[in-house]
mmCIF file of C-alpha atoms in Angstrom:
data_model
loop_
_atom_site.group_PDB
_atom_site.id
_atom_site.type_symbol
_atom_site.label_atom_id
_atom_site.label_comp_id
_atom_site.label_asym_id
_atom_site.label_seq_id
_atom_site.Cartn_x
_atom_site.Cartn_y
_atom_site.Cartn_z
ATOM 1 C CA UNK A 29 57.806 81.139 116.309
ATOM 2 C CA UNK A 30 60.121 80.434 113.431
ATOM 3 C CA UNK A 31 63.216 82.230 113.182
ATOM 4 C CA UNK A 32 63.038 85.179 111.034
ATOM 5 C CA UNK A 33 64.829 85.116 107.526
ATOM 6 C CA UNK A 34 66.551 88.336 108.043
ATOM 7 C CA UNK A 35 68.052 87.091 111.301
ATOM 8 C CA UNK A 36 71.670 88.305 111.496
ATOM 9 C CA UNK A 37 73.672 85.154 110.831
ATOM 10 C CA UNK A 38 75.743 83.801 112.793
ATOM 11 C CA UNK A 39 73.670 84.081 115.657
ATOM 12 C CA UNK A 40 74.749 87.151 117.810
ATOM 13 C CA UNK A 41 76.478 88.790 115.068
ATOM 14 C CA UNK A 42 75.406 92.670 114.780
ATOM 15 C CA UNK A 43 72.840 93.614 112.413
ATOM 16 C CA UNK A 44 75.515 96.405 111.250
ATOM 17 C CA UNK A 45 78.143 93.414 110.467
ATOM 18 C CA UNK A 46 79.886 94.108 107.553
ATOM 19 C CA UNK A 47 81.544 90.998 105.518
ATOM 20 C CA UNK A 48 85.479 91.386 105.803
ATOM 21 C CA UNK A 49 85.725 89.774 102.694
ATOM 22 C CA UNK A 50 83.703 92.464 100.955
ATOM 23 C CA UNK A 51 85.770 95.013 102.720
ATOM 24 C CA UNK A 52 89.311 93.374 101.567
ATOM 25 C CA UNK A 53 88.293 93.196 97.963
ATOM 26 C CA UNK A 54 87.011 96.417 98.099
ATOM 27 C CA UNK A 55 90.988 97.872 98.727
ATOM 28 C CA UNK A 56 93.065 99.002 95.830
ATOM 29 C CA UNK A 57 94.831 96.476 93.885
ATOM 30 C CA UNK A 58 98.237 96.454 92.001
ATOM 31 C CA UNK A 59 98.231 94.683 88.572
ATOM 32 C CA UNK A 60 102.192 94.344 89.466
ATOM 33 C CA UNK A 61 101.734 90.625 90.137
ATOM 34 C CA UNK A 62 101.903 89.737 86.370
ATOM 35 C CA UNK A 63 104.626 92.433 85.526
ATOM 36 C CA UNK A 64 107.647 90.196 86.964
ATOM 37 C CA UNK A 65 110.189 88.608 85.405
ATOM 38 C CA UNK A 66 109.648 84.983 84.262
ATOM 39 C CA UNK A 67 112.126 82.193 84.817
ATOM 40 C CA UNK A 68 112.343 79.861 81.868
ATOM 41 C CA UNK A 69 115.627 78.427 82.317
ATOM 42 C CA UNK A 70 115.046 77.776 85.677
ATOM 43 C CA UNK A 71 117.218 80.348 87.410
ATOM 44 C CA UNK A 72 114.851 80.474 90.551
ATOM 45 C CA UNK A 73 112.012 78.324 91.358
ATOM 46 C CA UNK A 74 109.898 78.965 94.761
ATOM 47 C CA UNK A 75 106.877 77.564 96.309
ATOM 48 C CA UNK A 76 104.811 78.360 99.722
ATOM 49 C CA UNK A 77 104.238 75.813 102.233
ATOM 50 C CA UNK A 78 100.515 76.236 102.280
ATOM 51 C CA UNK A 79 97.704 77.515 99.980
ATOM 52 C CA UNK A 80 95.775 79.617 102.215
ATOM 53 C CA UNK A 81 96.464 81.430 105.622
ATOM 54 C CA UNK A 82 94.908 83.539 108.387
ATOM 55 C CA UNK A 83 95.933 86.924 109.132
ATOM 56 C CA UNK A 84 99.084 86.396 111.386
ATOM 57 C CA UNK A 85 99.672 82.883 110.641
ATOM 58 C CA UNK A 86 103.468 82.232 109.211
ATOM 59 C CA UNK A 87 103.809 80.778 105.543
ATOM 60 C CA UNK A 88 107.449 79.407 104.668
ATOM 61 C CA UNK A 89 108.623 79.874 101.295
ATOM 62 C CA UNK A 90 110.763 77.079 99.630
ATOM 63 C CA UNK A 91 112.971 78.458 96.617
ATOM 64 C CA UNK A 92 116.133 77.064 94.451
ATOM 65 C CA UNK A 93 118.147 78.941 92.066
ATOM 66 C CA UNK A 94 120.608 77.849 89.619
ATOM 67 C CA UNK A 95 123.445 79.709 91.493
ATOM 68 C CA UNK A 96 123.739 81.179 94.856
ATOM 69 C CA UNK A 97 122.766 84.792 95.286
ATOM 70 C CA UNK A 98 120.346 87.486 97.018
ATOM 71 C CA UNK A 99 117.076 87.899 95.784
ATOM 72 C CA UNK A 100 113.944 90.012 96.484
ATOM 73 C CA UNK A 101 110.423 89.359 97.511
ATOM 74 C CA UNK A 102 106.906 90.770 96.934
ATOM 75 C CA UNK A 103 103.889 88.929 98.587
ATOM 76 C CA UNK A 104 100.699 89.213 96.692
ATOM 77 C CA UNK A 105 96.935 88.419 98.171
ATOM 78 C CA UNK A 106 95.000 87.006 95.457
ATOM 79 C CA UNK A 107 91.483 88.684 94.755
ATOM 80 C CA UNK A 108 89.352 90.995 92.927
ATOM 81 C CA UNK A 109 90.566 94.270 94.091
ATOM 82 C CA UNK A 110 88.838 96.099 91.487
ATOM 83 C CA UNK A 111 89.801 93.875 88.323
ATOM 84 C CA UNK A 112 93.688 94.087 89.045
ATOM 85 C CA UNK A 113 94.034 90.187 90.371
ATOM 86 C CA UNK A 114 96.026 90.979 93.819
ATOM 87 C CA UNK A 115 96.858 93.381 96.443
ATOM 88 C CA UNK A 116 100.580 93.967 97.496
ATOM 89 C CA UNK A 117 100.889 92.765 101.092
ATOM 90 C CA UNK A 118 104.507 92.756 101.967
ATOM 91 C CA UNK A 119 107.747 92.638 100.343
ATOM 92 C CA UNK A 120 112.147 92.642 100.942
ATOM 93 C CA UNK A 121 114.757 92.323 99.543
ATOM 94 C CA UNK A 122 118.344 90.874 99.882
ATOM 95 C CA UNK A 123 117.663 87.250 100.844
ATOM 96 C CA UNK A 124 120.514 84.666 100.311
ATOM 97 C CA UNK A 125 119.293 81.837 98.234
ATOM 98 C CA UNK A 126 121.283 78.801 97.421
ATOM 99 C CA UNK A 127 121.000 75.943 94.786
ATOM 100 C CA UNK A 128 119.195 72.948 96.284
ATOM 101 C CA UNK A 129 119.368 69.423 95.592
ATOM 102 C CA UNK A 130 117.759 67.873 92.641
ATOM 103 C CA UNK A 131 114.594 65.431 93.926
ATOM 104 C CA UNK A 132 114.410 62.391 91.428
ATOM 105 C CA UNK A 133 111.421 60.516 91.274
ATOM 106 C CA UNK A 134 111.568 56.748 90.582
ATOM 107 C CA UNK A 135 108.528 54.386 90.050
ATOM 108 C CA UNK A 136 107.138 54.535 93.346
ATOM 109 C CA UNK A 137 108.749 56.917 95.259
ATOM 110 C CA UNK A 138 110.877 59.898 95.102
ATOM 111 C CA UNK A 139 114.633 59.547 96.391
#
């Protein structure tokens, strides 16, 4: 007989299974993501070494500043969170950051 349209998916998943995405998005959010200080003069610039990670994976953050000093950080997970747009996952402080060399781009390469 054809498979039932009401069968759990994927096969073998218990019928009472709840989506981890729905459960995560139901958690309370924190609108503080947009309340931080902006760096119009490039006092600090940073980026993560990946755009997505699974629970337990390490995400590296690369940063450069205009002068060496300590910085604090806050990690947010982007999502619905009741309209807040993000949830604070972790934070830390007093990480020493130094200026990094500027990367110049030529016609066909970076040098």
